[in-house]
């Protein structure tokens, strides 16, 4: 992906702070990116430069004599203006390509978000129809098993990976999701990677590995879960990644150049962590602000994950309620069957209990 010049990014930041200056810069920007204006300026520079060359004396003095340069200052000034003008136009073109990549990424995110929502809606509709068809039966866990949080997480990871790949034309990144769990016996909380998206679709080395929140404190993702801060975490270069011990103190990945983590919060705590790991320098931007602007569209996927986390929690509650109801119904049925058998034979062997008149 083309990266914009630092100068134009600073001018953009300046224009955001000062509206009047921003309006002037924006008009200047629109003028310079116009192909008609560029054609006119190039023609003007060519004409002026040719006219100056005709008026300049190249015969009286030799190039190594000081007098040779006395009447050629205006040519130098024109030449400097031509260089500056072309540098500005190239910078604007670079920024245009950067914006096009951003827009392309945003379009991909919107289109893919719609596909994910359609997929979820279709599966929810299938679940509802299946339950309605078997209206006389109490729903079981199998009726809700066609849609899980892990399935949605896998869709999200793959779609974010594809959106970055299409917009940057690179496949040097990986998207993954860490999720919070709790051990039934000990009550200890841990996190593990439950889904991922990468170029070769090979499971990462830490996939399904447990990281305990009370002991594996050297890992950066564990630190994020413990801090409970609902913010985008950005490490923009390999130095920051090594400093923060993203992969622990004993193990560091030298080929990871940028790391972004976006928490998924529910019930006033972080339940999942969306991670983007990049092995190419400055792929999503030079500064934290640039990277933050690039990944902002992915917050739509974070919302999808949050909603489906609550949806799965609701399904789990319903499954427990239906299970209790089913067991209660089975117990009542068994009780009624036993009572029916008892009533059929009642009095046959105990006729003396009710004497005749």
Short mmCIF file of C-alpha atoms in Angstrom, two decimals:
data_model
loop_
_atom_site.label_atom_id
_atom_site.label_comp_id
_atom_site.label_asym_id
_atom_site.label_seq_id
_atom_site.Cartn_x
_atom_site.Cartn_y
_atom_site.Cartn_z
CA UNK A 1 0.00 0.00 0.00
CA UNK A 2 1.22 3.47 -0.87
CA UNK A 3 2.10 5.49 2.21
CA UNK A 4 1.41 9.23 2.19
CA UNK A 5 4.19 11.74 2.76
CA UNK A 6 4.66 12.89 6.33
CA UNK A 7 4.39 16.49 5.10
CA UNK A 8 0.89 16.03 3.69
CA UNK A 9 -0.23 14.20 6.84
CA UNK A 10 1.05 17.08 8.97
CA UNK A 11 -0.76 19.57 6.70
CA UNK A 12 -3.94 17.51 7.06
CA UNK A 13 -3.60 17.55 10.84
CA UNK A 14 -2.98 21.32 10.74
CA UNK A 15 -6.04 21.87 8.54
CA UNK A 16 -8.18 19.89 11.00
CA UNK A 17 -7.13 22.20 13.82
CA UNK A 18 -7.51 25.45 11.85
CA UNK A 19 -10.64 25.47 9.71
CA UNK A 20 -9.88 28.59 7.61
CA UNK A 21 -6.40 27.36 6.76
CA UNK A 22 -7.92 23.97 6.07
CA UNK A 23 -10.35 25.45 3.55
CA UNK A 24 -7.49 27.20 1.71
CA UNK A 25 -5.36 24.04 1.67
CA UNK A 26 -8.30 21.96 0.47
CA UNK A 27 -8.95 24.35 -2.46
CA UNK A 28 -5.23 24.25 -3.30
CA UNK A 29 -5.31 20.43 -3.08
CA UNK A 30 -8.33 20.15 -5.40
CA UNK A 31 -6.69 22.49 -7.89
CA UNK A 32 -3.40 20.59 -7.96
CA UNK A 33 -5.03 17.18 -8.42
CA UNK A 34 -6.99 18.44 -11.44
CA UNK A 35 -5.60 16.99 -14.69
CA UNK A 36 -6.62 20.16 -16.63
CA UNK A 37 -4.71 22.42 -14.26
CA UNK A 38 -1.65 20.16 -14.42
CA UNK A 39 -1.69 20.20 -18.21
CA UNK A 40 -1.90 23.99 -18.23
CA UNK A 41 0.96 24.38 -15.71
CA UNK A 42 3.20 21.93 -17.57
CA UNK A 43 2.57 23.81 -20.82
CA UNK A 44 3.29 27.13 -19.08
CA UNK A 45 6.56 25.87 -17.59
CA UNK A 46 7.63 24.48 -20.96
CA UNK A 47 6.87 27.75 -22.73
CA UNK A 48 8.63 29.90 -20.09
CA UNK A 49 11.66 27.61 -19.96
CA UNK A 50 11.98 27.61 -23.78
CA UNK A 51 11.64 31.41 -23.89
CA UNK A 52 14.32 31.83 -21.22
CA UNK A 53 16.66 29.54 -23.09
CA UNK A 54 16.27 31.70 -26.22
CA UNK A 55 17.11 34.89 -24.32
CA UNK A 56 20.15 33.46 -22.58
CA UNK A 57 23.66 33.86 -23.96
CA UNK A 58 25.54 30.54 -24.20
CA UNK A 59 28.19 31.64 -26.73
CA UNK A 60 30.11 34.54 -25.20
CA UNK A 61 31.49 32.73 -22.16
CA UNK A 62 32.50 29.15 -21.41
CA UNK A 63 30.76 27.05 -18.73
CA UNK A 64 33.76 27.16 -16.35
CA UNK A 65 33.79 31.01 -16.29
CA UNK A 66 31.87 32.99 -13.63
CA UNK A 67 30.37 35.33 -16.20
CA UNK A 68 28.59 32.35 -17.79
CA UNK A 69 26.14 32.15 -14.81
CA UNK A 70 25.34 35.87 -14.39
CA UNK A 71 22.31 36.04 -16.71
CA UNK A 72 21.06 32.50 -16.00
CA UNK A 73 19.61 32.96 -12.50
CA UNK A 74 16.05 33.10 -13.86
CA UNK A 75 16.55 29.67 -15.46
CA UNK A 76 17.64 28.26 -12.11
CA UNK A 77 14.56 29.76 -10.40
CA UNK A 78 12.26 28.25 -13.04
CA UNK A 79 14.01 24.89 -12.71
CA UNK A 80 13.53 24.93 -8.91
CA UNK A 81 9.84 25.77 -9.37
CA UNK A 82 9.44 22.86 -11.80
CA UNK A 83 11.05 20.44 -9.30
CA UNK A 84 8.89 21.70 -6.42
CA UNK A 85 5.72 21.54 -8.50
CA UNK A 86 6.42 17.96 -9.60
CA UNK A 87 7.28 16.92 -6.02
CA UNK A 88 3.96 18.35 -4.79
CA UNK A 89 1.98 16.60 -7.54
CA UNK A 90 3.72 13.28 -6.85
CA UNK A 91 2.97 13.69 -3.12
CA UNK A 92 -0.69 14.37 -3.89
CA UNK A 93 -0.85 11.33 -6.20
CA UNK A 94 0.70 9.23 -3.44
CA UNK A 95 -1.90 10.49 -0.98
CA UNK A 96 -4.67 9.78 -3.50
CA UNK A 97 -3.50 6.17 -3.80
CA UNK A 98 -3.41 5.92 -0.01
CA UNK A 99 -6.99 7.22 0.18
CA UNK A 100 -8.07 4.82 -2.55
CA UNK A 101 -6.62 1.92 -0.53
CA UNK A 102 -8.49 3.14 2.57
CA UNK A 103 -11.74 3.45 0.63
CA UNK A 104 -11.18 0.04 -0.93
CA UNK A 105 -10.67 -1.48 2.51
CA UNK A 106 -13.81 0.27 3.82
CA UNK A 107 -15.89 -1.05 0.91
CA UNK A 108 -14.60 -4.56 1.53
CA UNK A 109 -15.45 -4.29 5.23
CA UNK A 110 -19.00 -3.08 4.50
CA UNK A 111 -19.66 -5.77 1.87
CA UNK A 112 -18.24 -8.55 4.00
CA UNK A 113 -20.06 -7.33 7.09
CA UNK A 114 -23.31 -7.59 5.14
CA UNK A 115 -22.43 -11.17 4.12
CA UNK A 116 -21.69 -12.14 7.74
CA UNK A 117 -24.97 -10.61 8.93
CA UNK A 118 -26.85 -12.48 6.21
CA UNK A 119 -25.15 -15.73 7.22
CA UNK A 120 -26.05 -15.22 10.88
CA UNK A 121 -29.65 -14.27 10.01
CA UNK A 122 -30.05 -17.33 7.83
CA UNK A 123 -28.74 -19.66 10.53
CA UNK A 124 -30.94 -18.04 13.18
CA UNK A 125 -33.91 -18.47 10.86
CA UNK A 126 -33.03 -22.15 10.38
CA UNK A 127 -32.82 -22.65 14.14
CA UNK A 128 -36.19 -20.96 14.67
CA UNK A 129 -37.87 -22.98 11.91
CA UNK A 130 -36.41 -26.23 13.24
CA UNK A 131 -37.77 -25.52 16.72
CA UNK A 132 -41.17 -24.47 15.38
CA UNK A 133 -41.51 -27.66 13.30
CA UNK A 134 -40.94 -29.73 16.44
CA UNK A 135 -43.29 -27.61 18.53
CA UNK A 136 -44.55 -30.59 20.55
CA UNK A 137 -40.99 -31.42 21.66
CA UNK A 138 -38.79 -29.51 24.08
CA UNK A 139 -35.73 -28.05 22.25
CA UNK A 140 -32.36 -29.62 23.07
CA UNK A 141 -28.73 -28.49 22.78
CA UNK A 142 -28.49 -30.02 19.28
CA UNK A 143 -31.16 -27.61 18.02
CA UNK A 144 -28.88 -24.63 18.81
CA UNK A 145 -25.56 -26.17 17.74
CA UNK A 146 -25.62 -24.91 14.12
CA UNK A 147 -24.43 -21.45 15.17
CA UNK A 148 -21.58 -20.92 17.64
CA UNK A 149 -19.45 -17.97 18.70
CA UNK A 150 -16.36 -19.73 17.36
CA UNK A 151 -17.97 -20.00 13.91
CA UNK A 152 -18.67 -16.24 13.88
CA UNK A 153 -15.12 -15.52 15.10
CA UNK A 154 -13.71 -17.61 12.26
CA UNK A 155 -15.81 -15.66 9.72
CA UNK A 156 -14.63 -12.36 11.19
CA UNK A 157 -10.93 -13.32 11.15
CA UNK A 158 -11.03 -14.53 7.56
CA UNK A 159 -12.94 -11.49 6.33
CA UNK A 160 -10.60 -9.01 8.04
CA UNK A 161 -7.63 -10.88 6.58
CA UNK A 162 -9.16 -10.70 3.09
CA UNK A 163 -10.03 -6.99 3.46
CA UNK A 164 -6.43 -6.12 4.37
CA UNK A 165 -5.06 -8.33 1.60
CA UNK A 166 -7.27 -6.77 -1.10
CA UNK A 167 -6.65 -3.17 0.00
CA UNK A 168 -2.87 -3.48 0.54
CA UNK A 169 -2.21 -6.17 -2.10
CA UNK A 170 -0.10 -7.98 0.50
CA UNK A 171 -0.54 -11.25 2.39
CA UNK A 172 2.05 -10.68 5.11
CA UNK A 173 -0.43 -10.56 7.97
CA UNK A 174 -2.48 -12.77 10.26
CA UNK A 175 -5.76 -12.12 12.08
CA UNK A 176 -6.73 -14.12 15.16
CA UNK A 177 -9.12 -14.07 18.12
CA UNK A 178 -8.27 -14.84 21.75
CA UNK A 179 -11.24 -15.75 23.98
CA UNK A 180 -11.73 -15.92 27.75
CA UNK A 181 -12.61 -19.22 29.47
CA UNK A 182 -12.99 -20.47 33.04
CA UNK A 183 -12.03 -23.87 34.42
CA UNK A 184 -14.93 -25.65 36.10
CA UNK A 185 -12.89 -27.39 38.79
CA UNK A 186 -10.45 -24.67 39.84
CA UNK A 187 -12.32 -21.55 38.71
CA UNK A 188 -9.11 -20.16 37.13
CA UNK A 189 -9.60 -17.94 34.10
CA UNK A 190 -7.52 -18.42 30.97
CA UNK A 191 -7.52 -17.31 27.34
CA UNK A 192 -6.82 -19.23 24.16
CA UNK A 193 -6.89 -18.63 20.41
CA UNK A 194 -10.14 -20.04 18.99
CA UNK A 195 -9.95 -18.78 15.37
CA UNK A 196 -7.52 -17.29 12.87
CA UNK A 197 -7.09 -16.18 9.27
CA UNK A 198 -3.76 -16.20 7.41
CA UNK A 199 -2.25 -16.81 3.97
CA UNK A 200 -1.59 -20.55 4.26
CA UNK A 201 -4.44 -21.48 6.66
CA UNK A 202 -1.96 -23.38 8.85
CA UNK A 203 -2.78 -23.25 12.55
CA UNK A 204 -0.50 -20.86 14.48
CA UNK A 205 1.84 -22.40 17.04
CA UNK A 206 -0.16 -20.93 19.95
CA UNK A 207 -3.56 -22.01 18.63
CA UNK A 208 -5.65 -23.58 21.45
CA UNK A 209 -2.82 -22.98 23.94
CA UNK A 210 -3.96 -21.89 27.41
CA UNK A 211 -2.70 -18.59 28.85
CA UNK A 212 -3.75 -18.20 32.48
CA UNK A 213 -4.66 -14.67 33.52
CA UNK A 214 -3.17 -15.09 37.00
CA UNK A 215 0.19 -16.61 36.04
CA UNK A 216 1.15 -15.97 32.37
CA UNK A 217 1.62 -12.26 33.01
CA UNK A 218 4.60 -11.87 30.67
CA UNK A 219 2.36 -12.08 27.59
CA UNK A 220 0.98 -8.85 26.17
CA UNK A 221 -2.49 -10.25 25.39
CA UNK A 222 -2.80 -11.47 28.99
CA UNK A 223 -1.88 -7.97 30.16
CA UNK A 224 -4.64 -6.50 27.98
CA UNK A 225 -7.26 -8.85 29.45
CA UNK A 226 -6.15 -7.95 32.98
CA UNK A 227 -6.11 -4.19 32.34
CA UNK A 228 -9.76 -4.20 31.16
CA UNK A 229 -9.26 -1.05 29.03
CA UNK A 230 -11.62 -0.88 26.07
CA UNK A 231 -9.17 0.74 23.65
CA UNK A 232 -7.26 -0.14 20.47
CA UNK A 233 -3.74 -1.31 21.37
CA UNK A 234 -1.13 -0.48 18.71
CA UNK A 235 2.54 -1.46 18.53
CA UNK A 236 3.80 0.17 15.33
CA UNK A 237 7.23 -1.46 14.98
CA UNK A 238 9.31 -4.48 15.98
CA UNK A 239 11.05 -2.53 18.75
CA UNK A 240 7.79 -1.85 20.57
CA UNK A 241 6.68 -5.46 20.10
CA UNK A 242 9.92 -6.75 21.64
CA UNK A 243 9.71 -4.22 24.49
CA UNK A 244 6.16 -5.27 25.42
CA UNK A 245 6.98 -9.03 25.32
CA UNK A 246 4.04 -9.73 23.00
CA UNK A 247 5.03 -13.41 22.81
CA UNK A 248 6.50 -13.68 26.30
CA UNK A 249 9.96 -13.04 27.71
CA UNK A 250 11.36 -16.40 26.61
CA UNK A 251 10.14 -16.26 23.02
CA UNK A 252 10.05 -13.41 20.50
CA UNK A 253 8.98 -13.39 16.86
CA UNK A 254 11.49 -11.37 14.88
CA UNK A 255 9.35 -11.31 11.74
CA UNK A 256 6.41 -9.40 13.28
CA UNK A 257 6.71 -5.67 12.55
CA UNK A 258 3.28 -4.38 13.65
CA UNK A 259 0.73 -5.57 16.18
CA UNK A 260 -2.84 -4.33 16.70
CA UNK A 261 -5.24 -5.63 19.34
CA UNK A 262 -8.93 -4.65 19.55
CA UNK A 263 -10.84 -5.79 22.68
CA UNK A 264 -14.37 -7.17 22.52
CA UNK A 265 -16.10 -6.10 25.73
CA UNK A 266 -19.26 -7.48 27.32
CA UNK A 267 -20.54 -7.54 30.90
CA UNK A 268 -18.09 -4.75 31.82
CA UNK A 269 -15.05 -6.86 30.96
CA UNK A 270 -12.99 -8.03 27.96
CA UNK A 271 -14.30 -11.37 26.69
CA UNK A 272 -12.30 -11.59 23.44
CA UNK A 273 -9.34 -9.93 21.77
CA UNK A 274 -9.08 -9.41 18.02
CA UNK A 275 -5.39 -9.46 16.99
CA UNK A 276 -3.75 -8.31 13.74
CA UNK A 277 -0.10 -9.30 13.29
CA UNK A 278 1.88 -7.91 10.35
CA UNK A 279 5.31 -9.05 9.16
CA UNK A 280 5.96 -6.10 6.82
CA UNK A 281 7.23 -2.72 8.00
CA UNK A 282 4.72 0.15 8.05
CA UNK A 283 2.10 -1.83 6.11
CA UNK A 284 -0.86 -0.09 7.77
CA UNK A 285 0.93 3.19 8.50
CA UNK A 286 3.96 4.88 10.00
CA UNK A 287 2.37 6.29 13.15
CA UNK A 288 -0.18 5.04 15.67
CA UNK A 289 -2.69 7.59 14.36
CA UNK A 290 -2.39 6.29 10.79
CA UNK A 291 -2.81 2.68 11.93
CA UNK A 292 -5.76 3.62 14.14
CA UNK A 293 -7.49 5.32 11.19
CA UNK A 294 -6.91 2.25 9.02
CA UNK A 295 -8.37 -0.26 11.52
CA UNK A 296 -11.35 1.86 12.60
CA UNK A 297 -13.67 0.20 10.03
CA UNK A 298 -12.97 -3.14 11.71
CA UNK A 299 -14.91 -1.95 14.76
CA UNK A 300 -18.02 -3.11 12.87
CA UNK A 301 -16.73 -6.68 13.23
CA UNK A 302 -16.11 -6.08 16.93
CA UNK A 303 -19.78 -5.13 17.26
CA UNK A 304 -20.76 -8.37 15.47
CA UNK A 305 -18.64 -10.38 17.91
CA UNK A 306 -20.10 -8.60 20.92
CA UNK A 307 -23.71 -9.15 19.77
CA UNK A 308 -23.06 -12.83 19.05
CA UNK A 309 -21.36 -13.29 22.40
CA UNK A 310 -24.59 -12.15 24.08
CA UNK A 311 -26.58 -14.31 21.64
CA UNK A 312 -24.57 -17.40 22.62
CA UNK A 313 -25.00 -16.54 26.31
CA UNK A 314 -28.77 -16.41 25.74
CA UNK A 315 -28.69 -19.74 23.90
CA UNK A 316 -26.79 -21.34 26.79
CA UNK A 317 -29.39 -20.08 29.27
CA UNK A 318 -32.22 -21.40 27.06
CA UNK A 319 -30.48 -24.77 26.70
CA UNK A 320 -30.20 -25.07 30.50
CA UNK A 321 -33.84 -24.05 31.00
CA UNK A 322 -35.07 -26.49 28.36
CA UNK A 323 -32.87 -29.23 29.82
CA UNK A 324 -34.36 -28.67 33.27
CA UNK A 325 -37.86 -28.63 31.78
CA UNK A 326 -37.16 -31.83 29.84
CA UNK A 327 -35.82 -33.62 32.92
CA UNK A 328 -38.79 -32.41 34.93
CA UNK A 329 -41.18 -33.67 32.26
CA UNK A 330 -39.41 -37.04 32.13
CA UNK A 331 -39.57 -37.35 35.90
CA UNK A 332 -43.27 -36.48 35.92
CA UNK A 333 -43.92 -38.95 33.12
CA UNK A 334 -42.03 -41.68 34.99
CA UNK A 335 -43.93 -40.86 38.17
CA UNK A 336 -47.29 -40.99 36.41
CA UNK A 337 -46.39 -44.33 34.82
CA UNK A 338 -45.46 -45.78 38.18
CA UNK A 339 -48.66 -44.42 39.76
CA UNK A 340 -50.72 -45.84 36.91
CA UNK A 341 -49.26 -49.30 37.43
CA UNK A 342 -49.78 -49.01 41.18
CA UNK A 343 -53.43 -47.96 40.79
CA UNK A 344 -54.14 -50.86 38.42
CA UNK A 345 -53.05 -53.47 41.02
CA UNK A 346 -54.19 -51.55 44.09
CA UNK A 347 -56.56 -53.68 46.28
CA UNK A 348 -55.87 -57.02 44.56
CA UNK A 349 -53.59 -58.24 47.32
CA UNK A 350 -54.90 -55.95 50.05
CA UNK A 351 -58.66 -56.51 49.91
CA UNK A 352 -58.84 -56.78 53.69
CA UNK A 353 -58.17 -53.05 53.97
CA UNK A 354 -61.67 -52.28 52.71
CA UNK A 355 -64.17 -54.71 54.38
CA UNK A 356 -67.54 -55.30 52.82
CA UNK A 357 -70.83 -54.28 54.42
#
